[in-house]
mmCIF file of C-alpha atoms in Angstrom:
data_model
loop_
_atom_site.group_PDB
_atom_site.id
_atom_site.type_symbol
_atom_site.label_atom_id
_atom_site.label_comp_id
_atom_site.label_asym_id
_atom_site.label_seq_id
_atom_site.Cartn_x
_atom_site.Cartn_y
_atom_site.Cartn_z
ATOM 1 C CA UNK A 30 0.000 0.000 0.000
ATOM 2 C CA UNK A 31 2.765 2.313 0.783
ATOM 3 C CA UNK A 32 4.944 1.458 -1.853
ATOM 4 C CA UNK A 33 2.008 2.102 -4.233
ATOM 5 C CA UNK A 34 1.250 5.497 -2.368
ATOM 6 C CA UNK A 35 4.959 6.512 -3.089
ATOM 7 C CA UNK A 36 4.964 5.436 -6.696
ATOM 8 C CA UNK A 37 1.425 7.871 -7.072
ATOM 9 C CA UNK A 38 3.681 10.655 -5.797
ATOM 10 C CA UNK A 39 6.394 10.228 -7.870
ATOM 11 C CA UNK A 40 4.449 9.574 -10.778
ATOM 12 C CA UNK A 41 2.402 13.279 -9.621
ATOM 13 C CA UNK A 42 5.761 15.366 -9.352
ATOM 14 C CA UNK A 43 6.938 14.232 -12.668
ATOM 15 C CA UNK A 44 3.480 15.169 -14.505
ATOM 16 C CA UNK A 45 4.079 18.474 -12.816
ATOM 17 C CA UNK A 46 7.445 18.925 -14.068
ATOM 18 C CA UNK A 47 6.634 17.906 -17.294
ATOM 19 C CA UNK A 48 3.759 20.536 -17.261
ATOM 20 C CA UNK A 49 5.933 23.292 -16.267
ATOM 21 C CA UNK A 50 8.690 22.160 -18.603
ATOM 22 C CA UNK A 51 6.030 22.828 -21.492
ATOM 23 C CA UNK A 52 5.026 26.265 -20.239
ATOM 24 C CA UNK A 53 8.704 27.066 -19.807
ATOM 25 C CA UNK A 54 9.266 26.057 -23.223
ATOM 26 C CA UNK A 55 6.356 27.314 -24.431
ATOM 27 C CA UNK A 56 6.486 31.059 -23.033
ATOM 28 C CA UNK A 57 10.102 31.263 -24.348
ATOM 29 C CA UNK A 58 9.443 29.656 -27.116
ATOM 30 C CA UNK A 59 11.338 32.848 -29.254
ATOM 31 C CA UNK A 60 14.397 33.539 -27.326
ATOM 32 C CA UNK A 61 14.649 29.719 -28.298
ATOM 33 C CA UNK A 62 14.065 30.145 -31.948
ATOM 34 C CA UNK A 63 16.715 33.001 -31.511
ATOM 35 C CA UNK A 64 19.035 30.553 -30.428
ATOM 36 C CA UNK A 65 18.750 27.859 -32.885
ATOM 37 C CA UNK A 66 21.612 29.395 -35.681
ATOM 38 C CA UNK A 67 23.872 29.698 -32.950
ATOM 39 C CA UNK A 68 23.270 26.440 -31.495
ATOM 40 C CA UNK A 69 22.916 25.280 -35.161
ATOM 41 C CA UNK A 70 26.619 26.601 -36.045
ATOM 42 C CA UNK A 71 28.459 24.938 -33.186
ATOM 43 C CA UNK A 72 26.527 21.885 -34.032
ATOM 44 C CA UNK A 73 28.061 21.647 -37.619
ATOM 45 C CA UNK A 74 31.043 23.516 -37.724
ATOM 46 C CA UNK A 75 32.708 23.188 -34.250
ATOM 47 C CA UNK A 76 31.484 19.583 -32.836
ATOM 48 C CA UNK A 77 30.458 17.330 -36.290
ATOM 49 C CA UNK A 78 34.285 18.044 -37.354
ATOM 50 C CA UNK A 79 36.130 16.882 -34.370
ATOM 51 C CA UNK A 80 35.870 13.042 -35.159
ATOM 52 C CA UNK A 81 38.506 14.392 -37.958
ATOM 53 C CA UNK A 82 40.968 13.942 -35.182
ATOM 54 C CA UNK A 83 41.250 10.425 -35.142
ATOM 55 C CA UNK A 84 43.158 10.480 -38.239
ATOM 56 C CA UNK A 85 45.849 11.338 -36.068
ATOM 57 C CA UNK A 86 46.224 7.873 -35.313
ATOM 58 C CA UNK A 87 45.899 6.826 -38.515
ATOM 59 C CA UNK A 88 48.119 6.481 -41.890
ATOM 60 C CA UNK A 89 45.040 8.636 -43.342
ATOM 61 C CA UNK A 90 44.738 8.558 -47.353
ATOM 62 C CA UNK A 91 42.389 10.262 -48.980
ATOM 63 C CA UNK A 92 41.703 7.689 -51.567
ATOM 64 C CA UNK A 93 41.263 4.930 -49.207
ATOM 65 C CA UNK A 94 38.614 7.379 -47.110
ATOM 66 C CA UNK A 95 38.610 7.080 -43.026
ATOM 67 C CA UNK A 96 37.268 3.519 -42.821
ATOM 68 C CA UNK A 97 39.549 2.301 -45.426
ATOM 69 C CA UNK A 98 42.900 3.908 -43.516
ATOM 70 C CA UNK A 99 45.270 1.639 -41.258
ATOM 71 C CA UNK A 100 45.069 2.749 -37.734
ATOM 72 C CA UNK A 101 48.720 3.298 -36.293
ATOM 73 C CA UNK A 102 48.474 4.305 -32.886
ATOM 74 C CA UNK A 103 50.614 6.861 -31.120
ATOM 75 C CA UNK A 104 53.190 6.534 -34.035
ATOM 76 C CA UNK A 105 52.815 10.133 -35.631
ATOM 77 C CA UNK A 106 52.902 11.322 -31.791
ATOM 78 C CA UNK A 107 56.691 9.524 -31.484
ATOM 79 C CA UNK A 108 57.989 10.260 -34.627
ATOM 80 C CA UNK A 109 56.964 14.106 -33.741
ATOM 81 C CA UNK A 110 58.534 13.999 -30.309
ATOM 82 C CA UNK A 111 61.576 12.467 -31.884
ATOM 83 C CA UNK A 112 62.008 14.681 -34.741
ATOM 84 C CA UNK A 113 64.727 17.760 -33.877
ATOM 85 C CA UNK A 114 61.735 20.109 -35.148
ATOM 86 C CA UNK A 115 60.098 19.658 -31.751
ATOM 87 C CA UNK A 116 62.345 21.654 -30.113
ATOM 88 C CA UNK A 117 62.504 24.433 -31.797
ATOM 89 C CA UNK A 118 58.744 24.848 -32.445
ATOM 90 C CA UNK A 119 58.290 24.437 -29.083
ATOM 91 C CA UNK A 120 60.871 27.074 -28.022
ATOM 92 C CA UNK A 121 59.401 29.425 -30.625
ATOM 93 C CA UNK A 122 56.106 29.133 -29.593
ATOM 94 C CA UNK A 123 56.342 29.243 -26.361
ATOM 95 C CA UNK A 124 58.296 32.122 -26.579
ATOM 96 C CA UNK A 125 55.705 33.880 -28.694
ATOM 97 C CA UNK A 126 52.858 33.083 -26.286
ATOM 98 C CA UNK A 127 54.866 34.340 -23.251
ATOM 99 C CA UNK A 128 55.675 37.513 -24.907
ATOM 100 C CA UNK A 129 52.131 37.469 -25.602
ATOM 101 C CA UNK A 130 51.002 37.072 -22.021
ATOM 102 C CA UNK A 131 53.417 39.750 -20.583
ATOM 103 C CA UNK A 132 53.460 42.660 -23.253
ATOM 104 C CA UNK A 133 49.642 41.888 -24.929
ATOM 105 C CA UNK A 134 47.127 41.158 -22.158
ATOM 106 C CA UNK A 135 48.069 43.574 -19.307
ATOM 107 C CA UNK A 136 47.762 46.808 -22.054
ATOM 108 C CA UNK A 137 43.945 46.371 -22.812
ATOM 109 C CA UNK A 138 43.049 46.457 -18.788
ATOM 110 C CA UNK A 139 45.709 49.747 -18.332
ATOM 111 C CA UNK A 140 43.777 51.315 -21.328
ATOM 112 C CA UNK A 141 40.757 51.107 -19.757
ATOM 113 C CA UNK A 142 41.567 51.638 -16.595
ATOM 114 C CA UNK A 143 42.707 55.409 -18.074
ATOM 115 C CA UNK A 144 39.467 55.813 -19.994
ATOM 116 C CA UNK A 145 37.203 55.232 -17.196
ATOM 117 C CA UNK A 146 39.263 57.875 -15.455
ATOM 118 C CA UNK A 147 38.514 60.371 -18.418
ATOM 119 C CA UNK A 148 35.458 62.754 -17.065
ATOM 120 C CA UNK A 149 34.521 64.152 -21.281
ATOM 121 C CA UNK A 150 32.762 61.790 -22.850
ATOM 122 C CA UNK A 151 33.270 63.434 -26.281
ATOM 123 C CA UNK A 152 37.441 62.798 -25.802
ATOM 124 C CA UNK A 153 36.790 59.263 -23.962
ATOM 125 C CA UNK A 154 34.681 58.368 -27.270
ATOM 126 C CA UNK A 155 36.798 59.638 -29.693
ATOM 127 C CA UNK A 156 39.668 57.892 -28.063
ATOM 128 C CA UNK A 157 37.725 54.715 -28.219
ATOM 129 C CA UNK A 158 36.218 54.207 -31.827
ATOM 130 C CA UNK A 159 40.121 55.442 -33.096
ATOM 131 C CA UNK A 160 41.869 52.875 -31.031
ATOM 132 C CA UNK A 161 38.823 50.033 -31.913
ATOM 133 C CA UNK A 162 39.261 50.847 -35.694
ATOM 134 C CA UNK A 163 42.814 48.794 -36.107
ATOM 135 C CA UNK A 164 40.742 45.255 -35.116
ATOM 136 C CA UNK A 165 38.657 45.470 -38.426
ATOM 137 C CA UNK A 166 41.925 45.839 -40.552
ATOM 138 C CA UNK A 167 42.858 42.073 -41.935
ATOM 139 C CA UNK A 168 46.744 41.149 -41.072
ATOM 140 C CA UNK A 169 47.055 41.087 -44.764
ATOM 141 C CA UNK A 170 47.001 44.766 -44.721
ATOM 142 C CA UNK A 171 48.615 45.061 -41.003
ATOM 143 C CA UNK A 172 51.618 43.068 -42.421
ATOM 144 C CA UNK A 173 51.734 45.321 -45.766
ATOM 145 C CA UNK A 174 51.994 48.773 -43.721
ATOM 146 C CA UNK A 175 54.599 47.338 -41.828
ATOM 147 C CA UNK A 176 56.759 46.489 -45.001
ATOM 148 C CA UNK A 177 55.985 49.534 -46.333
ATOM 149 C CA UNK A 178 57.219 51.008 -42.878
ATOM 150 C CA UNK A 179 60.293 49.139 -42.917
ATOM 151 C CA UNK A 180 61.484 47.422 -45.994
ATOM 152 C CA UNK A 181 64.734 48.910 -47.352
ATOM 153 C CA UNK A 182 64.010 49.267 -51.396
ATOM 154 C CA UNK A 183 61.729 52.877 -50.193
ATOM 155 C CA UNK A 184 60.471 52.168 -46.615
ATOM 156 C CA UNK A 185 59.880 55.229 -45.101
ATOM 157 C CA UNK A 186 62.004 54.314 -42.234
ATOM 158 C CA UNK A 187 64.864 53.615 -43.875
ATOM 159 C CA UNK A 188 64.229 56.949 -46.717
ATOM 160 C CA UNK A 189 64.090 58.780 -43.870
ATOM 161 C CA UNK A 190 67.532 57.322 -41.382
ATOM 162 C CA UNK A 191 69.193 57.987 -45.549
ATOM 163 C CA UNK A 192 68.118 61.129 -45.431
ATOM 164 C CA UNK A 193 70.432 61.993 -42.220
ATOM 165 C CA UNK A 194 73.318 59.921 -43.687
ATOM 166 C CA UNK A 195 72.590 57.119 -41.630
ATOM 167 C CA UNK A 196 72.608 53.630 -43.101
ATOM 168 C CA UNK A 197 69.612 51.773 -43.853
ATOM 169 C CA UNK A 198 68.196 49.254 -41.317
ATOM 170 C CA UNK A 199 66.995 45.165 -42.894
ATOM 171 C CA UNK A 200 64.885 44.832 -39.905
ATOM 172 C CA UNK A 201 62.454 42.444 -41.846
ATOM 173 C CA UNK A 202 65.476 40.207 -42.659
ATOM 174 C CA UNK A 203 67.031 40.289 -39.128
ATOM 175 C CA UNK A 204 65.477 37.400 -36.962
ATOM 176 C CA UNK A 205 66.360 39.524 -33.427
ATOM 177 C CA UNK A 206 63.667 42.157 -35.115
ATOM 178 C CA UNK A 207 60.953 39.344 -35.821
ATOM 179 C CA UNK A 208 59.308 38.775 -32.006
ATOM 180 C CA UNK A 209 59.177 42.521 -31.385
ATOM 181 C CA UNK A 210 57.681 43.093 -34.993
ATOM 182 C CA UNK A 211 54.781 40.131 -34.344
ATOM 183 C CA UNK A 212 54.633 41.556 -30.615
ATOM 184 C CA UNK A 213 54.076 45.183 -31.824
ATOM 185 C CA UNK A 214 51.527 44.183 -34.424
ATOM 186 C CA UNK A 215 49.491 42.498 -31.998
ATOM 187 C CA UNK A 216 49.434 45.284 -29.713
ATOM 188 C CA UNK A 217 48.706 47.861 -32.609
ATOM 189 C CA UNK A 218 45.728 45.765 -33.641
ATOM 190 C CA UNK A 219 44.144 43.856 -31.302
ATOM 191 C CA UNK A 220 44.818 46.161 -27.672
ATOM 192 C CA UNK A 221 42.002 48.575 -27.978
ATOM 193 C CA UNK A 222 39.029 45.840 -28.983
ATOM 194 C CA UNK A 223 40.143 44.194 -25.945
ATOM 195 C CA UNK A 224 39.607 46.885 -23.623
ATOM 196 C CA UNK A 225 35.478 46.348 -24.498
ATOM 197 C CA UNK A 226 35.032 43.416 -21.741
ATOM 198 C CA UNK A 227 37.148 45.894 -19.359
ATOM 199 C CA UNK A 228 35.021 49.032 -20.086
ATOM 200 C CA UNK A 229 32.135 46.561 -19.007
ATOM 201 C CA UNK A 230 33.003 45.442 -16.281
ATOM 202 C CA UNK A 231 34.623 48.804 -15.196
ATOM 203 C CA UNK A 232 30.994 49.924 -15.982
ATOM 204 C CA UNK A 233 29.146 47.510 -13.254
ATOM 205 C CA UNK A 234 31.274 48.993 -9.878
ATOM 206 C CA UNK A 235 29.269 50.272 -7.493
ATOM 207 C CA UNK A 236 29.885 54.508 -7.396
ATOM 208 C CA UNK A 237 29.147 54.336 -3.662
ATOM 209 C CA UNK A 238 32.212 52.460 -2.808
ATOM 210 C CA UNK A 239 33.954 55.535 -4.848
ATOM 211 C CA UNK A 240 32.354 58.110 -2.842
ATOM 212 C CA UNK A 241 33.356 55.836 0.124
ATOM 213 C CA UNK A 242 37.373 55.956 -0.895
ATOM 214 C CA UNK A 243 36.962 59.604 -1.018
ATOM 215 C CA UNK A 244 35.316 60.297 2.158
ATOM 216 C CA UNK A 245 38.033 58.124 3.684
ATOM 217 C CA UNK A 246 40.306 60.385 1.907
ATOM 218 C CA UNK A 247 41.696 58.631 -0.808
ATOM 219 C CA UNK A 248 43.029 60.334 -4.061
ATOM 220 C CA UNK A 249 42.151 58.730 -7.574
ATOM 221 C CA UNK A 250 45.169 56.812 -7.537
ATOM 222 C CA UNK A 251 44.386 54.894 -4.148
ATOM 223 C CA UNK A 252 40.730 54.416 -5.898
ATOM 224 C CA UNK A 253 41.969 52.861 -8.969
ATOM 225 C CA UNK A 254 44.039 50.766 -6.587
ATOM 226 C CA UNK A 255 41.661 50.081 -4.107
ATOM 227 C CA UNK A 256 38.328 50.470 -5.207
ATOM 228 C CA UNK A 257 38.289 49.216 -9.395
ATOM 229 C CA UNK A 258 41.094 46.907 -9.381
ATOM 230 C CA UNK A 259 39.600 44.339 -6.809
ATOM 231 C CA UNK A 260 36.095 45.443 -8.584
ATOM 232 C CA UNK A 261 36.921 43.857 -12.110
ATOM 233 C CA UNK A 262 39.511 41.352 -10.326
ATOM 234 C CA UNK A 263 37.416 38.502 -11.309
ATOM 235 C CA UNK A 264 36.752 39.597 -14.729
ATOM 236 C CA UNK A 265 40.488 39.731 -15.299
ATOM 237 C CA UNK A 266 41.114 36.337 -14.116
ATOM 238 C CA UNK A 267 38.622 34.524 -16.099
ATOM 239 C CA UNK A 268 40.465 35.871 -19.280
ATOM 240 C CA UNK A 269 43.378 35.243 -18.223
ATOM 241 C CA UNK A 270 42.271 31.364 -17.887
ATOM 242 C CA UNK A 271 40.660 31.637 -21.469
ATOM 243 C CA UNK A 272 43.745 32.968 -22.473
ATOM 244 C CA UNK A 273 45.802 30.638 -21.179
ATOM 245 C CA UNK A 274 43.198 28.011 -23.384
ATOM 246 C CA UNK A 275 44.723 29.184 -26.662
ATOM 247 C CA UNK A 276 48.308 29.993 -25.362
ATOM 248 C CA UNK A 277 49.719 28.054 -27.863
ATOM 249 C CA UNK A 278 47.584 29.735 -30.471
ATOM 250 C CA UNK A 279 50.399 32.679 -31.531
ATOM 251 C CA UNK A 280 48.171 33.069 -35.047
ATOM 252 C CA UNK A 281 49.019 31.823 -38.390
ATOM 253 C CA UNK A 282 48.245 34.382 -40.585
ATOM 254 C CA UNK A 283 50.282 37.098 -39.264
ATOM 255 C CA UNK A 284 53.144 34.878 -38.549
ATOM 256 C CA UNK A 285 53.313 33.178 -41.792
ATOM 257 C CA UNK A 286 52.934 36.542 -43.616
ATOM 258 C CA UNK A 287 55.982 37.435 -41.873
ATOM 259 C CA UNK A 288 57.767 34.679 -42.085
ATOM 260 C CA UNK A 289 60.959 34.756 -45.220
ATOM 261 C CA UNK A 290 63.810 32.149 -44.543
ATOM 262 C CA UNK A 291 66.197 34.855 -43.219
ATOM 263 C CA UNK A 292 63.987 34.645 -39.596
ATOM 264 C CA UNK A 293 62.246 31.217 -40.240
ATOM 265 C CA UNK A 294 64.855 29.752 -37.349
ATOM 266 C CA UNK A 295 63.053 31.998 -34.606
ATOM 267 C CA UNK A 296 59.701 32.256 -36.372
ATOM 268 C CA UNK A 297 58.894 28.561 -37.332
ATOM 269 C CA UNK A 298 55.782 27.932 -34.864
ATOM 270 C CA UNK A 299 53.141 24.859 -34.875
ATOM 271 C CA UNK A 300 50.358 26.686 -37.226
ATOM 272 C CA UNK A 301 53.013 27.294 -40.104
ATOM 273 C CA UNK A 302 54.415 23.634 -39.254
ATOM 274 C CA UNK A 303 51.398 22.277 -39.362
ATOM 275 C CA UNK A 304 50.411 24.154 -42.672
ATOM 276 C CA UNK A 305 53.832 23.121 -44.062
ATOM 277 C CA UNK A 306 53.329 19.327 -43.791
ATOM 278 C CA UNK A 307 49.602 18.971 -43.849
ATOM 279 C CA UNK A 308 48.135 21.101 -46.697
ATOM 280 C CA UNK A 309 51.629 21.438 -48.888
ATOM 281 C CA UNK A 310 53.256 17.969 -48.313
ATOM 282 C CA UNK A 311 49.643 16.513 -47.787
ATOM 283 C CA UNK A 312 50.739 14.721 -44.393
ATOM 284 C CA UNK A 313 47.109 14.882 -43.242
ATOM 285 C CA UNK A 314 47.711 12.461 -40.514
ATOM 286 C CA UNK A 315 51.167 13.834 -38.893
ATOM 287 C CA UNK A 316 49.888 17.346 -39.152
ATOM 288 C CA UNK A 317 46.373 16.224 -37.162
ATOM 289 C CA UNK A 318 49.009 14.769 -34.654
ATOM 290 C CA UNK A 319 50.578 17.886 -34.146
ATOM 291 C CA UNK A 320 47.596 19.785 -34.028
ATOM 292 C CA UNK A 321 46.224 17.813 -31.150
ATOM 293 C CA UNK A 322 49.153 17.893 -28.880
ATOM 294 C CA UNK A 323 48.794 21.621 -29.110
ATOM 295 C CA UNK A 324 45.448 21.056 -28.470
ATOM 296 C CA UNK A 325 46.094 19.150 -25.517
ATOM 297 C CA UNK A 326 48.635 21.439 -23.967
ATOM 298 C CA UNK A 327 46.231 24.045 -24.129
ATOM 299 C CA UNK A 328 43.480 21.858 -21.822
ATOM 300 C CA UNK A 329 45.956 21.816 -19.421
ATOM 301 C CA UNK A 330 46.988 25.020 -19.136
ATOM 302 C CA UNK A 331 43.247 25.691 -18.718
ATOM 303 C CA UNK A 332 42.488 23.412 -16.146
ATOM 304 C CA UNK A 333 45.711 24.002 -14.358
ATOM 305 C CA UNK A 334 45.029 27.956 -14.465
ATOM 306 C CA UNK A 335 41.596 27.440 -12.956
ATOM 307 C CA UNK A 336 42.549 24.973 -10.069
ATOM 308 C CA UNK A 337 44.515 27.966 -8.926
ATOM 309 C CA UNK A 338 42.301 30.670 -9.539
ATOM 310 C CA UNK A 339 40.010 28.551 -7.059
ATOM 311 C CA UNK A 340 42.674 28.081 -4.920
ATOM 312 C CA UNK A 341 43.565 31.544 -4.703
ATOM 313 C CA UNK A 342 39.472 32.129 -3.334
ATOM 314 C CA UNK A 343 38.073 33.088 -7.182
ATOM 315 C CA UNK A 344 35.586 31.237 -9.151
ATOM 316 C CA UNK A 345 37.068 30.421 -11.896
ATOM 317 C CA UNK A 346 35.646 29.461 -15.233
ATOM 318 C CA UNK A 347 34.014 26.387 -13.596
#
């Protein structure tokens, strides 16, 4: 009797669930439409193509299809570890990304840590849309300027050290100039679009706890300190972690656009290796292998980055 008392409940409580599941669904029923493309567009062209990386541990031929290929193991995975490549792609790389870390992701946060302490809006707007307008320019046309800039057959650089009797400077040849020049890019592009997230955040602290500083007697300095740092402290660490996600991701396009074999011992990373041997030599397999290591060391760095977020009292990304 109890048992079929229990079993009545249960069966009630899931009707009712069910019932307000439908008039969930059903009152929302546009924002859910709304989210169909983008739910749509992962679907297809982020999750459908990652069973492509099992051809990593395959001798993958297009003629015999994926079925038809001889499965291999860890082979590509050894024969990359063992190759003298490794090292230096590695090194470069990693290089790259910890330039990027240092010099690139501190300079959006100090940029919009001055604009929030500009008082005109007209200026502070200005300021904005002229240092968001370099993120829309492809690094086709970033890498052009900067030959034009530099190169010695009529860079304006080098016209203009001629015209003081100076001697012209092969700074696009010279592989000591190539980090700075990728480094410098990056910032010249990409630093003002990332202040947006700041300026958001920055947006969301509470003006009391400014008048607060100040009745205390602290100067803007001590605010900015005290007051909007710990405010947008979070914010600032979850990027970090997503950051951290694509560290090995130093980008192809401007690097290979860069790239001439004068500087390809320091520039040679794992997106121009992996173009090299998968898409010219046709090494589908090897270059999947590669790929997925990188892929790999990126999951770690994320997890890794977030157990200590937590540990240091933040949330984290999860």
């Amino acid at each position: 009797m109890k048992a079929t008392t229990v079993d009545a409940g249960v069966k009630r409580v899931s009707i009712l669930s069910s019932n307000v599941l439908k008039k969930r669904l059903l009152k929302n029923r546009w924002l859910y439409y709304m989210l169909t493309p983008g739910v749509l567009y992962f679907l297809i062209f982020k999750y459908a193509p990652m069973w492509g990386v099992l051809i990593a541990f395959q001798d993958y031929s297009p003629f015999n299809g994926f079925w038809g290929s001889d499965w291999v193991g860890l082979t590509h995975f050894r024969t990359f570890f063992s190759e003298p490549e490794f090292v230096l792609l590695f090194k470069n790389t990693f290089i790259l990304a910890i330039y990027n870390i240092f010099f690139f992701f501190p300079l959006p946060i100090l940029i919009a840590l001055m604009l929030n302490e500009v008082r005109k809006e007209v200026f502070k707007r200005t300021v904005q849309s002229l240092i968001y307008i370099p993120h829309f320019i492809s690094w086709v046309v970033v890498v052009g300027l900067v030959h034009i800039l530099f190169t010695t057959e009529g860079g304006i650089l080098n016209e203009l050290i001629a015209s003081f009797g100076g001697q012209k400077l092969n700074m696009l040849l010279d592989k000591d100039w190539f980090r700075p020049f990728i480094i410098g890019e990056m910032i010249w592009k990409e630093t003002g679009w990332g202040t947006i997230l700041f300026l958001a955040a920055l947006a969301g602290v509470d003006t009391q706890l400014y008048e607060a500083a100040r009745i205390d007697g602290a100067g803007r300095w001590k605010q900015m300190i005290h007051v909007t740092l710990p405010a947008i402290r979070s914010t600032i660490v979850v990027l970090l972690i997503l950051r951290l996600g694509s560290f090995l991701d130093v980008g192809f396009e401007q690097i290979f656009l860069m790239l001439n074999p004068m500087n390809r011992e320091v520039g040679e990373v794992f997106e121009t290796y992996v173009y090299e041997r998968g898409i010219q030599q046709g090494d589908f397999s090897y270059s999947t292998a590669v790929n997925l290591f990188k892929s790999v060391i990126g999951i770690v760095m994320v997890v890794g980055a977030n157990h200590l977020a937590k540990k240091a009292g933040e949330e984290g990304i999860y």
